[in-house]
Structure formats: C-alpha cells, structure tokens
PDB file of C-alpha atoms in Angstrom:
ATOM      1  CA  MET A   1      -0.003  -0.058  -0.018  1.00 50.00           C
ATOM      2  CA  THR A   2       1.435   3.361  -0.949  1.00 56.00           C
ATOM      3  CA  LYS A   3       1.780   5.835   1.704  1.00 59.00           C
ATOM      4  CA  HIS A   4       0.974   9.479   0.671  1.00 62.00           C
ATOM      5  CA  THR A   5       2.601  12.434   2.193  1.00 65.00           C
ATOM      6  CA  ASP A   6       0.176  15.382   3.145  1.00 68.00           C
ATOM      7  CA  PRO A   7       1.107  18.587   1.335  1.00 67.00           C
ATOM      8  CA  ASP A   8       3.635  20.778   3.038  1.00 69.00           C
ATOM      9  CA  GLN A   9       1.726  24.024   3.525  1.00 72.00           C
ATOM     10  CA  THR A  10       4.855  26.059   4.392  1.00 72.00           C
ATOM     11  CA  LEU A  11       6.705  25.170   1.213  1.00 74.00           C
ATOM     12  CA  LEU A  12       3.488  25.504  -0.736  1.00 73.00           C
ATOM     13  CA  LYS A  13       3.275  29.028   0.530  1.00 76.00           C
ATOM     14  CA  MET A  14       6.691  30.028  -0.349  1.00 82.00           C
ATOM     15  CA  PRO A  15       7.274  32.394  -3.434  1.00 87.00           C
ATOM     16  CA  SER A  16       9.625  31.504  -6.188  1.00 88.00           C
ATOM     17  CA  LEU A  17      13.117  31.635  -4.796  1.00 89.00           C
ATOM     18  CA  ARG A  18      14.388  33.076  -8.117  1.00 91.00           C
ATOM     19  CA  ALA A  19      12.004  35.833  -7.769  1.00 92.00           C
ATOM     20  CA  VAL A  20      12.918  36.522  -4.146  1.00 92.00           C
ATOM     21  CA  LYS A  21      16.685  36.472  -5.181  1.00 92.00           C
ATOM     22  CA  SER A  22      15.946  39.161  -7.977  1.00 93.00           C
ATOM     23  CA  PHE A  23      13.994  41.233  -5.357  1.00 93.00           C
ATOM     24  CA  VAL A  24      16.763  41.090  -2.727  1.00 92.00           C
ATOM     25  CA  ALA A  25      19.431  42.320  -5.294  1.00 92.00           C
ATOM     26  CA  ALA A  26      17.159  45.088  -6.467  1.00 92.00           C
ATOM     27  CA  ALA A  27      16.354  46.194  -2.947  1.00 92.00           C
ATOM     28  CA  ARG A  28      20.156  46.015  -2.060  1.00 91.00           C
ATOM     29  CA  TYR A  29      21.286  48.073  -5.030  1.00 91.00           C
ATOM     30  CA  GLN A  30      18.222  50.199  -5.189  1.00 91.00           C
ATOM     31  CA  ASN A  31      18.426  49.913  -9.154  1.00 91.00           C
ATOM     32  CA  PHE A  32      17.155  47.208 -11.330  1.00 91.00           C
ATOM     33  CA  THR A  33      20.096  47.608 -13.806  1.00 91.00           C
ATOM     34  CA  ARG A  34      22.804  47.218 -11.049  1.00 91.00           C
ATOM     35  CA  ALA A  35      20.844  44.265  -9.658  1.00 90.00           C
ATOM     36  CA  ALA A  36      20.817  42.636 -13.218  1.00 91.00           C
ATOM     37  CA  GLU A  37      24.656  43.136 -13.438  1.00 91.00           C
ATOM     38  CA  ALA A  38      25.180  41.704  -9.964  1.00 90.00           C
ATOM     39  CA  LEU A  39      23.215  38.655 -10.841  1.00 90.00           C
ATOM     40  CA  CYS A  40      24.472  38.336 -14.461  1.00 92.00           C
ATOM     41  CA  VAL A  41      21.075  38.639 -16.007  1.00 92.00           C
ATOM     42  CA  THR A  42      19.084  41.168 -17.982  1.00 93.00           C
ATOM     43  CA  GLN A  43      17.228  44.188 -16.442  1.00 91.00           C
ATOM     44  CA  ALA A  44      14.080  42.980 -18.047  1.00 93.00           C
ATOM     45  CA  ALA A  45      14.532  39.587 -16.183  1.00 93.00           C
ATOM     46  CA  ILE A  46      14.775  41.441 -12.845  1.00 92.00           C
ATOM     47  CA  SER A  47      11.695  43.527 -13.583  1.00 92.00           C
ATOM     48  CA  ARG A  48       9.677  40.356 -14.605  1.00 93.00           C
ATOM     49  CA  GLN A  49      10.773  38.329 -11.351  1.00 93.00           C
ATOM     50  CA  VAL A  50       9.869  41.444  -9.224  1.00 93.00           C
ATOM     51  CA  ARG A  51       6.409  41.677 -10.952  1.00 93.00           C
ATOM     52  CA  GLU A  52       5.879  38.126 -10.141  1.00 93.00           C
ATOM     53  CA  LEU A  53       6.705  38.517  -6.569  1.00 92.00           C
ATOM     54  CA  GLU A  54       4.518  41.505  -6.247  1.00 92.00           C
ATOM     55  CA  GLY A  55       1.617  39.742  -7.859  1.00 92.00           C
ATOM     56  CA  TYR A  56       2.072  36.680  -5.463  1.00 91.00           C
ATOM     57  CA  LEU A  57       2.256  39.006  -2.403  1.00 92.00           C
ATOM     58  CA  GLY A  58      -0.592  41.269  -3.722  1.00 93.00           C
ATOM     59  CA  THR A  59       1.183  44.531  -3.032  1.00 94.00           C
ATOM     60  CA  PRO A  60       3.882  46.718  -4.499  1.00 94.00           C
ATOM     61  CA  LEU A  61       7.358  46.272  -3.207  1.00 94.00           C
ATOM     62  CA  PHE A  62       9.071  49.169  -4.691  1.00 93.00           C
ATOM     63  CA  LYS A  63       8.420  52.847  -5.600  1.00 91.00           C
ATOM     64  CA  ARG A  64      10.234  54.572  -8.316  1.00 85.00           C
ATOM     65  CA  VAL A  65      12.395  57.806  -7.448  1.00 85.00           C
ATOM     66  CA  GLY A  66      14.012  59.087 -10.624  1.00 79.00           C
ATOM     67  CA  ARG A  67      16.201  56.336 -11.909  1.00 78.00           C
ATOM     68  CA  SER A  68      16.383  54.566  -8.518  1.00 86.00           C
ATOM     69  CA  VAL A  69      13.804  52.583  -6.651  1.00 90.00           C
ATOM     70  CA  GLU A  70      12.882  52.640  -2.917  1.00 92.00           C
ATOM     71  CA  LEU A  71      11.233  50.039  -0.813  1.00 93.00           C
ATOM     72  CA  THR A  72       7.680  50.469   0.134  1.00 94.00           C
ATOM     73  CA  THR A  73       6.621  49.560   3.836  1.00 94.00           C
ATOM     74  CA  ALA A  74       5.753  46.007   2.735  1.00 93.00           C
ATOM     75  CA  GLY A  75       9.005  45.782   0.797  1.00 92.00           C
ATOM     76  CA  SER A  76      11.060  46.725   3.785  1.00 93.00           C
ATOM     77  CA  ILE A  77       9.377  44.020   5.850  1.00 93.00           C
ATOM     78  CA  PHE A  78       9.977  41.369   3.285  1.00 92.00           C
ATOM     79  CA  PHE A  79      13.496  42.476   2.523  1.00 91.00           C
ATOM     80  CA  ASP A  80      14.545  42.186   6.113  1.00 90.00           C
ATOM     81  CA  ALA A  81      13.217  38.586   6.370  1.00 88.00           C
ATOM     82  CA  ALA A  82      14.531  37.629   2.854  1.00 89.00           C
ATOM     83  CA  GLN A  83      18.055  39.051   3.098  1.00 86.00           C
ATOM     84  CA  LEU A  84      18.484  37.237   6.424  1.00 85.00           C
ATOM     85  CA  SER A  85      17.306  33.825   5.096  1.00 85.00           C
ATOM     86  CA  PHE A  86      19.738  34.273   2.066  1.00 85.00           C
ATOM     87  CA  ILE A  87      22.668  35.081   4.503  1.00 84.00           C
ATOM     88  CA  ASN A  88      21.798  31.895   6.523  1.00 81.00           C
ATOM     89  CA  ILE A  89      21.499  29.769   3.385  1.00 84.00           C
ATOM     90  CA  ALA A  90      24.958  31.148   2.041  1.00 81.00           C
ATOM     91  CA  GLN A  91      26.728  30.680   5.389  1.00 79.00           C
ATOM     92  CA  ALA A  92      25.410  27.163   5.630  1.00 77.00           C
ATOM     93  CA  ALA A  93      26.531  26.246   2.096  1.00 78.00           C
ATOM     94  CA  ASP A  94      30.021  27.689   2.664  1.00 75.00           C
ATOM     95  CA  ARG A  95      30.280  25.728   5.793  1.00 69.00           C
ATOM     96  CA  ILE A  96      29.498  22.547   3.904  1.00 72.00           C
ATOM     97  CA  ARG A  97      31.776  23.416   1.028  1.00 71.00           C
ATOM     98  CA  LYS A  98      34.615  23.954   3.474  1.00 65.00           C
ATOM     99  CA  ASP A  99      33.968  20.669   5.173  1.00 60.00           C
ATOM    100  CA  HIS A 100      34.245  18.677   1.875  1.00 59.00           C
ATOM    101  CA  ARG A 101      36.914  20.687   0.131  1.00 55.00           C
ATOM    102  CA  THR A 102      40.433  19.361  -0.088  1.00 48.00           C
ATOM    103  CA  SER A 103      42.450  21.990   1.530  1.00 54.00           C
ATOM    104  CA  ALA A 104      45.389  22.732   3.930  1.00 64.00           C
ATOM    105  CA  ARG A 105      42.829  24.419   6.209  1.00 75.00           C
ATOM    106  CA  ARG A 106      41.249  22.200   8.893  1.00 84.00           C
ATOM    107  CA  PRO A 107      37.850  23.644  10.229  1.00 89.00           C
ATOM    108  CA  LEU A 108      36.606  22.663  13.697  1.00 93.00           C
ATOM    109  CA  THR A 109      33.423  23.682  15.398  1.00 91.00           C
ATOM    110  CA  LEU A 110      33.442  24.112  19.161  1.00 93.00           C
ATOM    111  CA  CYS A 111      30.445  24.737  21.432  1.00 91.00           C
ATOM    112  CA  CYS A 112      30.661  25.971  25.038  1.00 91.00           C
ATOM    113  CA  SER A 113      29.010  28.457  27.301  1.00 90.00           C
ATOM    114  CA  PRO A 114      29.416  32.389  26.948  1.00 92.00           C
ATOM    115  CA  ALA A 115      31.349  32.477  30.337  1.00 92.00           C
ATOM    116  CA  PHE A 116      33.572  29.614  29.445  1.00 94.00           C
ATOM    117  CA  SER A 117      34.484  31.107  26.173  1.00 94.00           C
ATOM    118  CA  ALA A 118      35.312  34.565  27.490  1.00 94.00           C
ATOM    119  CA  LEU A 119      37.094  33.576  30.736  1.00 95.00           C
ATOM    120  CA  TRP A 120      38.688  30.262  29.860  1.00 95.00           C
ATOM    121  CA  MET A 121      39.026  29.917  26.151  1.00 94.00           C
ATOM    122  CA  SER A 122      40.059  33.547  25.096  1.00 93.00           C
ATOM    123  CA  ARG A 123      43.179  33.706  27.434  1.00 92.00           C
ATOM    124  CA  ARG A 124      44.354  30.245  26.230  1.00 93.00           C
ATOM    125  CA  LEU A 125      43.588  30.109  22.437  1.00 93.00           C
ATOM    126  CA  PRO A 126      46.718  31.988  21.384  1.00 93.00           C
ATOM    127  CA  SER A 127      48.776  29.049  22.407  1.00 93.00           C
ATOM    128  CA  PHE A 128      46.455  26.763  20.433  1.00 94.00           C
ATOM    129  CA  PHE A 129      46.624  28.820  17.263  1.00 93.00           C
ATOM    130  CA  SER A 130      50.364  29.282  17.498  1.00 93.00           C
ATOM    131  CA  ASP A 131      50.774  25.395  17.662  1.00 92.00           C
ATOM    132  CA  ASN A 132      48.033  24.746  15.044  1.00 92.00           C
ATOM    133  CA  PRO A 133      48.170  27.504  12.483  1.00 91.00           C
ATOM    134  CA  ASP A 134      46.267  25.197   9.851  1.00 90.00           C
ATOM    135  CA  ILE A 135      43.032  24.890  12.030  1.00 92.00           C
ATOM    136  CA  ASP A 136      40.369  27.344  11.764  1.00 91.00           C
ATOM    137  CA  LEU A 137      38.233  27.172  14.977  1.00 91.00           C
ATOM    138  CA  ASN A 138      34.515  28.109  14.795  1.00 90.00           C
ATOM    139  CA  LEU A 139      33.291  28.968  18.183  1.00 91.00           C
ATOM    140  CA  VAL A 140      29.538  28.773  19.109  1.00 88.00           C
ATOM    141  CA  THR A 141      28.335  29.845  22.494  1.00 87.00           C
ATOM    142  CA  THR A 142      25.107  28.972  24.165  1.00 84.00           C
ATOM    143  CA  GLN A 143      23.570  28.070  27.503  1.00 77.00           C
ATOM    144  CA  ASN A 144      20.963  25.740  25.797  1.00 74.00           C
ATOM    145  CA  PHE A 145      23.148  22.798  24.518  1.00 72.00           C
ATOM    146  CA  LEU A 146      20.117  20.700  23.703  1.00 69.00           C
ATOM    147  CA  SER A 147      18.370  23.003  21.419  1.00 68.00           C
ATOM    148  CA  LEU A 148      20.910  24.530  18.976  1.00 66.00           C
ATOM    149  CA  GLU A 149      19.680  26.086  15.870  1.00 65.00           C
ATOM    150  CA  PRO A 150      19.290  23.911  12.674  1.00 63.00           C
ATOM    151  CA  GLY A 151      22.649  23.351  10.881  1.00 64.00           C
ATOM    152  CA  VAL A 152      24.854  23.753  13.912  1.00 71.00           C
ATOM    153  CA  TYR A 153      26.513  20.594  14.438  1.00 82.00           C
ATOM    154  CA  PRO A 154      29.546  21.084  16.599  1.00 90.00           C
ATOM    155  CA  ASP A 155      32.518  18.769  16.531  1.00 94.00           C
ATOM    156  CA  ILE A 156      33.134  19.420  20.265  1.00 94.00           C
ATOM    157  CA  PHE A 157      31.077  20.437  23.158  1.00 93.00           C
ATOM    158  CA  ILE A 158      32.450  21.723  26.497  1.00 93.00           C
ATOM    159  CA  THR A 159      29.677  21.346  28.919  1.00 90.00           C
ATOM    160  CA  LYS A 160      28.639  20.117  32.501  1.00 88.00           C
ATOM    161  CA  MET A 161      26.287  17.600  30.946  1.00 85.00           C
ATOM    162  CA  SER A 162      27.765  13.968  30.884  1.00 84.00           C
ATOM    163  CA  ARG A 163      25.715  13.100  27.997  1.00 86.00           C
ATOM    164  CA  VAL A 164      25.050  16.171  25.648  1.00 82.00           C
ATOM    165  CA  ARG A 165      23.491  14.080  22.797  1.00 84.00           C
ATOM    166  CA  ASP A 166      23.678  10.875  20.871  1.00 87.00           C
ATOM    167  CA  GLY A 167      26.815  10.227  18.847  1.00 90.00           C
ATOM    168  CA  TYR A 168      29.009  11.893  21.199  1.00 92.00           C
ATOM    169  CA  ILE A 169      31.895  10.469  23.343  1.00 94.00           C
ATOM    170  CA  SER A 170      32.379  12.257  26.729  1.00 93.00           C
ATOM    171  CA  LEU A 171      35.725  12.765  28.560  1.00 94.00           C
ATOM    172  CA  PRO A 172      35.344  13.843  32.180  1.00 93.00           C
ATOM    173  CA  LEU A 173      37.363  16.929  33.114  1.00 93.00           C
ATOM    174  CA  PHE A 174      37.379  18.668  36.374  1.00 92.00           C
ATOM    175  CA  HIS A 175      35.168  19.451  39.394  1.00 92.00           C
ATOM    176  CA  ASP A 176      33.838  22.893  40.083  1.00 93.00           C
ATOM    177  CA  VAL A 177      35.606  24.759  42.937  1.00 96.00           C
ATOM    178  CA  ILE A 178      33.644  27.798  43.981  1.00 96.00           C
ATOM    179  CA  TYR A 179      34.663  30.602  46.232  1.00 97.00           C
ATOM    180  CA  PRO A 180      34.065  34.343  46.712  1.00 98.00           C
ATOM    181  CA  VAL A 181      36.039  36.931  44.979  1.00 98.00           C
ATOM    182  CA  CYS A 182      36.557  40.704  45.072  1.00 98.00           C
ATOM    183  CA  THR A 183      39.253  43.164  44.291  1.00 98.00           C
ATOM    184  CA  PRO A 184      41.842  44.109  46.743  1.00 97.00           C
ATOM    185  CA  GLU A 185      40.583  47.719  46.863  1.00 97.00           C
ATOM    186  CA  TYR A 186      37.095  46.432  47.636  1.00 97.00           C
ATOM    187  CA  LEU A 187      38.345  44.136  50.383  1.00 97.00           C
ATOM    188  CA  GLU A 188      40.425  47.114  51.897  1.00 97.00           C
ATOM    189  CA  ALA A 189      37.170  49.271  51.833  1.00 96.00           C
ATOM    190  CA  HIS A 190      35.013  46.490  53.317  1.00 96.00           C
ATOM    191  CA  PRO A 191      37.230  44.512  55.826  1.00 96.00           C
ATOM    192  CA  GLU A 192      33.994  43.119  57.433  1.00 95.00           C
ATOM    193  CA  ILE A 193      33.703  40.772  54.452  1.00 96.00           C
ATOM    194  CA  GLN A 194      36.625  38.635  55.807  1.00 97.00           C
ATOM    195  CA  THR A 195      34.020  36.670  57.781  1.00 96.00           C
ATOM    196  CA  LEU A 196      31.148  34.621  56.485  1.00 96.00           C
ATOM    197  CA  GLU A 197      28.687  36.740  58.400  1.00 94.00           C
ATOM    198  CA  GLY A 198      30.119  39.959  56.919  1.00 94.00           C
ATOM    199  CA  LEU A 199      29.958  38.430  53.321  1.00 95.00           C
ATOM    200  CA  ARG A 200      26.324  37.482  53.950  1.00 94.00           C
ATOM    201  CA  ASP A 201      25.365  41.096  54.821  1.00 93.00           C
ATOM    202  CA  GLY A 202      27.578  42.772  52.072  1.00 93.00           C
ATOM    203  CA  VAL A 203      26.953  43.698  48.411  1.00 95.00           C
ATOM    204  CA  LEU A 204      26.302  40.286  46.840  1.00 95.00           C
ATOM    205  CA  LEU A 205      26.480  39.934  43.047  1.00 96.00           C
ATOM    206  CA  ASN A 206      24.550  36.733  42.402  1.00 94.00           C
ATOM    207  CA  LEU A 207      24.418  34.482  39.223  1.00 91.00           C
ATOM    208  CA  SER A 208      20.696  33.716  38.630  1.00 86.00           C
ATOM    209  CA  PRO A 209      19.347  30.495  37.300  1.00 78.00           C
ATOM    210  CA  TYR A 210      17.216  32.101  34.494  1.00 71.00           C
ATOM    211  CA  GLY A 211      18.258  30.602  31.130  1.00 59.00           C
ATOM    212  CA  ARG A 212      20.397  28.157  32.806  1.00 54.00           C
ATOM    213  CA  SER A 213      17.972  25.131  33.236  1.00 49.00           C
ATOM    214  CA  GLN A 214      20.238  22.771  31.539  1.00 49.00           C
ATOM    215  CA  VAL A 215      23.094  23.217  33.724  1.00 52.00           C
ATOM    216  CA  ALA A 216      23.554  20.076  35.980  1.00 53.00           C
ATOM    217  CA  GLU A 217      23.249  22.050  39.172  1.00 64.00           C
ATOM    218  CA  HIS A 218      23.071  25.832  40.254  1.00 80.00           C
ATOM    219  CA  VAL A 219      25.078  27.252  43.045  1.00 89.00           C
ATOM    220  CA  ASP A 220      24.018  30.664  43.971  1.00 91.00           C
ATOM    221  CA  TRP A 221      24.894  32.815  47.242  1.00 94.00           C
ATOM    222  CA  GLY A 222      21.991  31.107  49.011  1.00 92.00           C
ATOM    223  CA  VAL A 223      23.249  27.598  48.265  1.00 93.00           C
ATOM    224  CA  TRP A 224      26.931  28.483  48.929  1.00 95.00           C
ATOM    225  CA  LEU A 225      26.019  30.154  52.205  1.00 95.00           C
ATOM    226  CA  ALA A 226      23.778  27.242  53.250  1.00 95.00           C
ATOM    227  CA  ILE A 227      26.644  24.749  52.661  1.00 95.00           C
ATOM    228  CA  HIS A 228      28.608  26.774  55.259  1.00 95.00           C
ATOM    229  CA  HIS A 229      25.600  26.772  57.661  1.00 95.00           C
ATOM    230  CA  LEU A 230      24.372  30.295  57.036  1.00 94.00           C
ATOM    231  CA  ASP A 231      20.993  31.415  55.919  1.00 93.00           C
ATOM    232  CA  ILE A 232      20.895  34.190  53.438  1.00 90.00           C
ATOM    233  CA  GLU A 233      17.417  35.116  54.733  1.00 90.00           C
ATOM    234  CA  ASP A 234      19.438  36.220  57.973  1.00 89.00           C
ATOM    235  CA  ARG A 235      20.671  39.404  56.194  1.00 86.00           C
ATOM    236  CA  THR A 236      20.350  42.200  58.464  1.00 79.00           C
ATOM    237  CA  ARG A 237      17.743  44.968  57.486  1.00 76.00           C
ATOM    238  CA  ASP A 238      20.648  47.383  56.857  1.00 74.00           C
ATOM    239  CA  SER A 239      22.426  45.053  54.629  1.00 72.00           C
ATOM    240  CA  HIS A 240      23.782  46.214  51.351  1.00 81.00           C
ATOM    241  CA  HIS A 241      21.885  45.559  48.055  1.00 84.00           C
ATOM    242  CA  TYR A 242      21.779  42.062  46.536  1.00 88.00           C
ATOM    243  CA  PHE A 243      22.048  42.024  42.688  1.00 93.00           C
ATOM    244  CA  ASN A 244      20.859  39.336  40.413  1.00 92.00           C
ATOM    245  CA  ALA A 245      21.968  38.636  36.781  1.00 92.00           C
ATOM    246  CA  ASN A 246      22.199  35.489  34.627  1.00 88.00           C
ATOM    247  CA  ASP A 247      25.244  36.889  32.702  1.00 91.00           C
ATOM    248  CA  TYR A 248      28.298  35.668  34.543  1.00 93.00           C
ATOM    249  CA  ASN A 249      30.638  37.841  32.348  1.00 94.00           C
ATOM    250  CA  MET A 250      28.847  40.905  33.470  1.00 95.00           C
ATOM    251  CA  LEU A 251      29.135  39.825  37.200  1.00 96.00           C
ATOM    252  CA  ILE A 252      32.800  39.330  36.857  1.00 96.00           C
ATOM    253  CA  GLN A 253      33.227  42.828  35.207  1.00 96.00           C
ATOM    254  CA  MET A 254      31.260  44.255  38.104  1.00 97.00           C
ATOM    255  CA  VAL A 255      33.543  42.507  40.502  1.00 97.00           C
ATOM    256  CA  LEU A 256      36.571  43.899  38.657  1.00 97.00           C
ATOM    257  CA  ASN A 257      35.211  47.252  38.922  1.00 97.00           C
ATOM    258  CA  SER A 258      34.906  46.988  42.703  1.00 96.00           C
ATOM    259  CA  GLN A 259      31.087  46.999  42.841  1.00 97.00           C
ATOM    260  CA  GLY A 260      30.738  43.952  45.186  1.00 96.00           C
ATOM    261  CA  VAL A 261      31.621  40.306  45.861  1.00 97.00           C
ATOM    262  CA  ALA A 262      30.595  37.497  43.426  1.00 97.00           C
ATOM    263  CA  LEU A 263      31.151  33.707  43.779  1.00 97.00           C
ATOM    264  CA  GLY A 264      34.021  32.727  41.486  1.00 96.00           C
ATOM    265  CA  TRP A 265      34.412  29.328  39.594  1.00 96.00           C
ATOM    266  CA  ASP A 266      38.016  28.584  39.926  1.00 96.00           C
ATOM    267  CA  HIS A 267      38.522  27.356  36.438  1.00 95.00           C
ATOM    268  CA  LEU A 268      37.175  30.756  35.133  1.00 95.00           C
ATOM    269  CA  VAL A 269      38.684  33.145  37.731  1.00 96.00           C
ATOM    270  CA  GLY A 270      41.623  31.271  39.090  1.00 95.00           C
ATOM    271  CA  PRO A 271      44.044  33.138  36.677  1.00 94.00           C
ATOM    272  CA  ILE A 272      42.729  36.461  37.529  1.00 96.00           C
ATOM    273  CA  VAL A 273      43.244  35.663  41.175  1.00 97.00           C
ATOM    274  CA  GLU A 274      46.829  34.581  40.456  1.00 95.00           C
ATOM    275  CA  GLN A 275      47.464  37.982  38.641  1.00 95.00           C
ATOM    276  CA  GLY A 276      46.321  39.736  41.888  1.00 96.00           C
ATOM    277  CA  LYS A 277      43.495  41.522  40.198  1.00 97.00           C
ATOM    278  CA  LEU A 278      40.982  39.563  42.316  1.00 97.00           C
ATOM    279  CA  VAL A 279      41.399  38.205  45.898  1.00 98.00           C
ATOM    280  CA  ARG A 280      39.442  35.709  48.002  1.00 98.00           C
ATOM    281  CA  PRO A 281      38.143  37.582  51.174  1.00 97.00           C
ATOM    282  CA  VAL A 282      37.731  34.295  53.013  1.00 97.00           C
ATOM    283  CA  GLU A 283      39.254  30.880  52.578  1.00 96.00           C
ATOM    284  CA  ASN A 284      36.057  28.767  52.414  1.00 97.00           C
ATOM    285  CA  GLN A 285      35.086  27.196  49.249  1.00 96.00           C
ATOM    286  CA  VAL A 286      32.569  24.636  47.880  1.00 95.00           C
ATOM    287  CA  VAL A 287      33.817  21.503  45.732  1.00 94.00           C
ATOM    288  CA  LEU A 288      31.224  19.845  43.736  1.00 91.00           C
ATOM    289  CA  GLU A 289      32.546  16.217  43.896  1.00 89.00           C
ATOM    290  CA  GLU A 290      29.541  14.717  42.416  1.00 86.00           C
ATOM    291  CA  THR A 291      29.698  16.679  38.987  1.00 86.00           C
ATOM    292  CA  ARG A 292      32.287  17.454  36.578  1.00 90.00           C
ATOM    293  CA  HIS A 293      32.755  19.351  33.283  1.00 92.00           C
ATOM    294  CA  TYR A 294      33.099  17.268  30.166  1.00 93.00           C
ATOM    295  CA  LEU A 295      34.584  17.344  26.665  1.00 95.00           C
ATOM    296  CA  ALA A 296      32.286  15.675  24.193  1.00 94.00           C
ATOM    297  CA  TYR A 297      33.444  14.963  20.880  1.00 95.00           C
ATOM    298  CA  ARG A 298      31.785  13.396  17.708  1.00 93.00           C
ATOM    299  CA  GLU A 299      32.128   9.712  17.799  1.00 93.00           C
ATOM    300  CA  ASP A 300      32.202   9.533  13.948  1.00 92.00           C
ATOM    301  CA  LYS A 301      35.309  11.856  14.112  1.00 92.00           C
ATOM    302  CA  ALA A 302      37.115   9.926  16.822  1.00 90.00           C
ATOM    303  CA  ASP A 303      40.072   9.285  14.591  1.00 90.00           C
ATOM    304  CA  ASP A 304      39.974  12.786  12.848  1.00 92.00           C
ATOM    305  CA  GLU A 305      43.429  14.371  13.226  1.00 93.00           C
ATOM    306  CA  THR A 306      42.118  17.801  13.688  1.00 93.00           C
ATOM    307  CA  LEU A 307      39.699  16.946  16.511  1.00 95.00           C
ATOM    308  CA  ARG A 308      42.626  14.828  18.107  1.00 93.00           C
ATOM    309  CA  ARG A 309      44.918  17.730  18.045  1.00 94.00           C
ATOM    310  CA  PHE A 310      42.336  20.029  19.796  1.00 95.00           C
ATOM    311  CA  ARG A 311      41.371  17.263  22.192  1.00 94.00           C
ATOM    312  CA  GLU A 312      45.136  16.764  23.378  1.00 93.00           C
ATOM    313  CA  TRP A 313      45.599  20.512  23.620  1.00 94.00           C
ATOM    314  CA  PHE A 314      42.585  21.091  25.632  1.00 94.00           C
ATOM    315  CA  THR A 315      42.901  18.233  28.183  1.00 93.00           C
ATOM    316  CA  ALA A 316      46.660  19.231  28.563  1.00 92.00           C
ATOM    317  CA  GLN A 317      45.515  22.894  29.422  1.00 93.00           C
ATOM    318  CA  CYS A 318      43.265  21.285  32.005  1.00 90.00           C
ATOM    319  CA  GLY A 319      46.074  19.173  33.392  1.00 85.00           C
ATOM    320  CA  ILE A 320      44.469  15.849  32.352  1.00 78.00           C
ATOM    321  CA  GLN A 321      46.286  13.008  30.767  1.00 68.00           C
ATOM    322  CA  VAL A 322      44.124  11.208  28.247  1.00 61.00           C
ATOM    323  CA  SER A 323      45.112   7.938  26.421  1.00 56.00           C
ATOM    324  CA  PRO A 324      45.395   8.458  22.698  1.00 52.00           C
TER     325      PRO A 324
END
C-alpha cells in the first residue's frame, strides 16, 4: 500500500526563490540595472521577477524615485526577512563546502557557554593557534546545549552535561571549585567581608538560574552560604543590596570594577586571582565532587586528526592526561 505524504503548507506558501533573489538584489542596490549586473541577467529579467513576486504578495514592493527605486513599507518588511534567510543559506552552504573541500585548512566547530569562552578559552587560544596554524576554529556559545539552531552540528562540546546528545563520546574533566572573589581595593574598603557573616550582609552579586535550566546544578549565594551553615534570609535589615543577573561575564566585570563580591568558579577566575586582580576575602570554598565538566566529541570523528589535536591541547590545558 502506497503511503501518501500530506502537502507541506509552508513550502507551498513559499514564493519563487528566483523571484525573491531578484527582489533582494534590486532592494540592495536600489536599481534594477545594477541588480541585473550583479546577478548576470538582464534588467528585463529582474523587472519580470519582481512583478511576479508583487503579484504573488498582492502589494507593491518598490516605488520609483527618478532612476532609482525605494522599498515600500511592505517591501522593507519582506527584504529584512528575505536577506537574513539568504545570508543563513549562503553561510550554511559555505560551511558545507569547506567541510568537503580538499584543503590545507582544517575547520573545527566548538560549542561552549559564553562564560567559558570569555574567561577560559580567550586567554588560552593564542597558544593553540600558534601550535596549530592550519586549524580554523569556529566557536559557538550557548546556554542551551540541547536546542541549537538547525545546521549547527559541533565537533566538540564543553559542557557540564555528561551526555549532551547521541553520537558523542564524553571525557570527564574537572570538578567545580567555587569561592567568593572581589578586588583588593574592595576588600580594603570593606574589611568586614573577611568573615562569612560579613559576606552574607555585604553587596552580593549573584548568578541567577534564569536561562540556565540545562546546567547540571546551580550554586548561588543562597546555596553557597547554606553549605557553610548560614541562611541568606538572615541578612540584616541594613544589609547592602543584592544584585541578580544571569550573565556571568557581567558579574565578573562588576567585581573587577569593585562593585561587590561574586562567587568565582576557579577554572574561570583562578588566573585572575593569580594575577592579583581579584582576591579571596575568605578561604571557604565549595567543591562539587558529584559533578564534572566534560569534553564531548563526535564519535564519527574519533580518529580525525584535527579533532585529536584540539582534544590533546585542551586536556593538557586542564592538566588531564588522556590516552590516545
């Protein structure tokens, strides 16, 4: 028995891509003749395709101004959407061509969180590029590792998820070590934060859980203090303000600007502490022994030289020895 597929209404409602392509060129150059030259067709072909699209949409897309044309309100709306779609298609096609082209360049796509890219990757990548000048790294940042946009298929994930998706092999890395950090200047101006009670009542810059639902666990000031047997609800009435943000890079920048105390994840802020730009007002810390960070790489590229070189560099940076 033959199984019939129902009509795809989205595709059926799509106008001719050739007409849309002519429209985008005409809108970009504001001139049908220049658009024709850019697409290597005749001016009459551009005019015909634009008329076809206007007929399909039931509204004019251009108004003539001398020898040029300008977009109507409807034309501007359609141009914004069409141009973005063509850019996405062109970029996807370029990525595919690069992946299948015989070349000395070696592309590699890596996915990690914004904080990890800014505070961990950025300071270490120069050593990778100096040792691997033939590798072109494409870095994608997200907090939502399970719902990447279509067409993004990373070679490597750096994540707290032990199993990010099927088809990937996960290497366990390090545990989280979390402690308070501030600038030396802030500590000098607020010596009371050298005790846990003083910290609790101070200006606390807090990483909120919003947009972080796929993180294995969330440690904020309330959790961190509770582990040390203090209740954040016991802050005194005259306590300083408590600031929440789900952007960790912003919080660290605020700390560096001496605006308060934040929790520092050692793998992210450790180098800044070693430089003396940040200090630990107390020695207390929390180590999450039950969870780790992971490097997950594509199983179908397990023997790929480019991926292997990055994996060996990365694990060496983490001080981890991995068998080849």
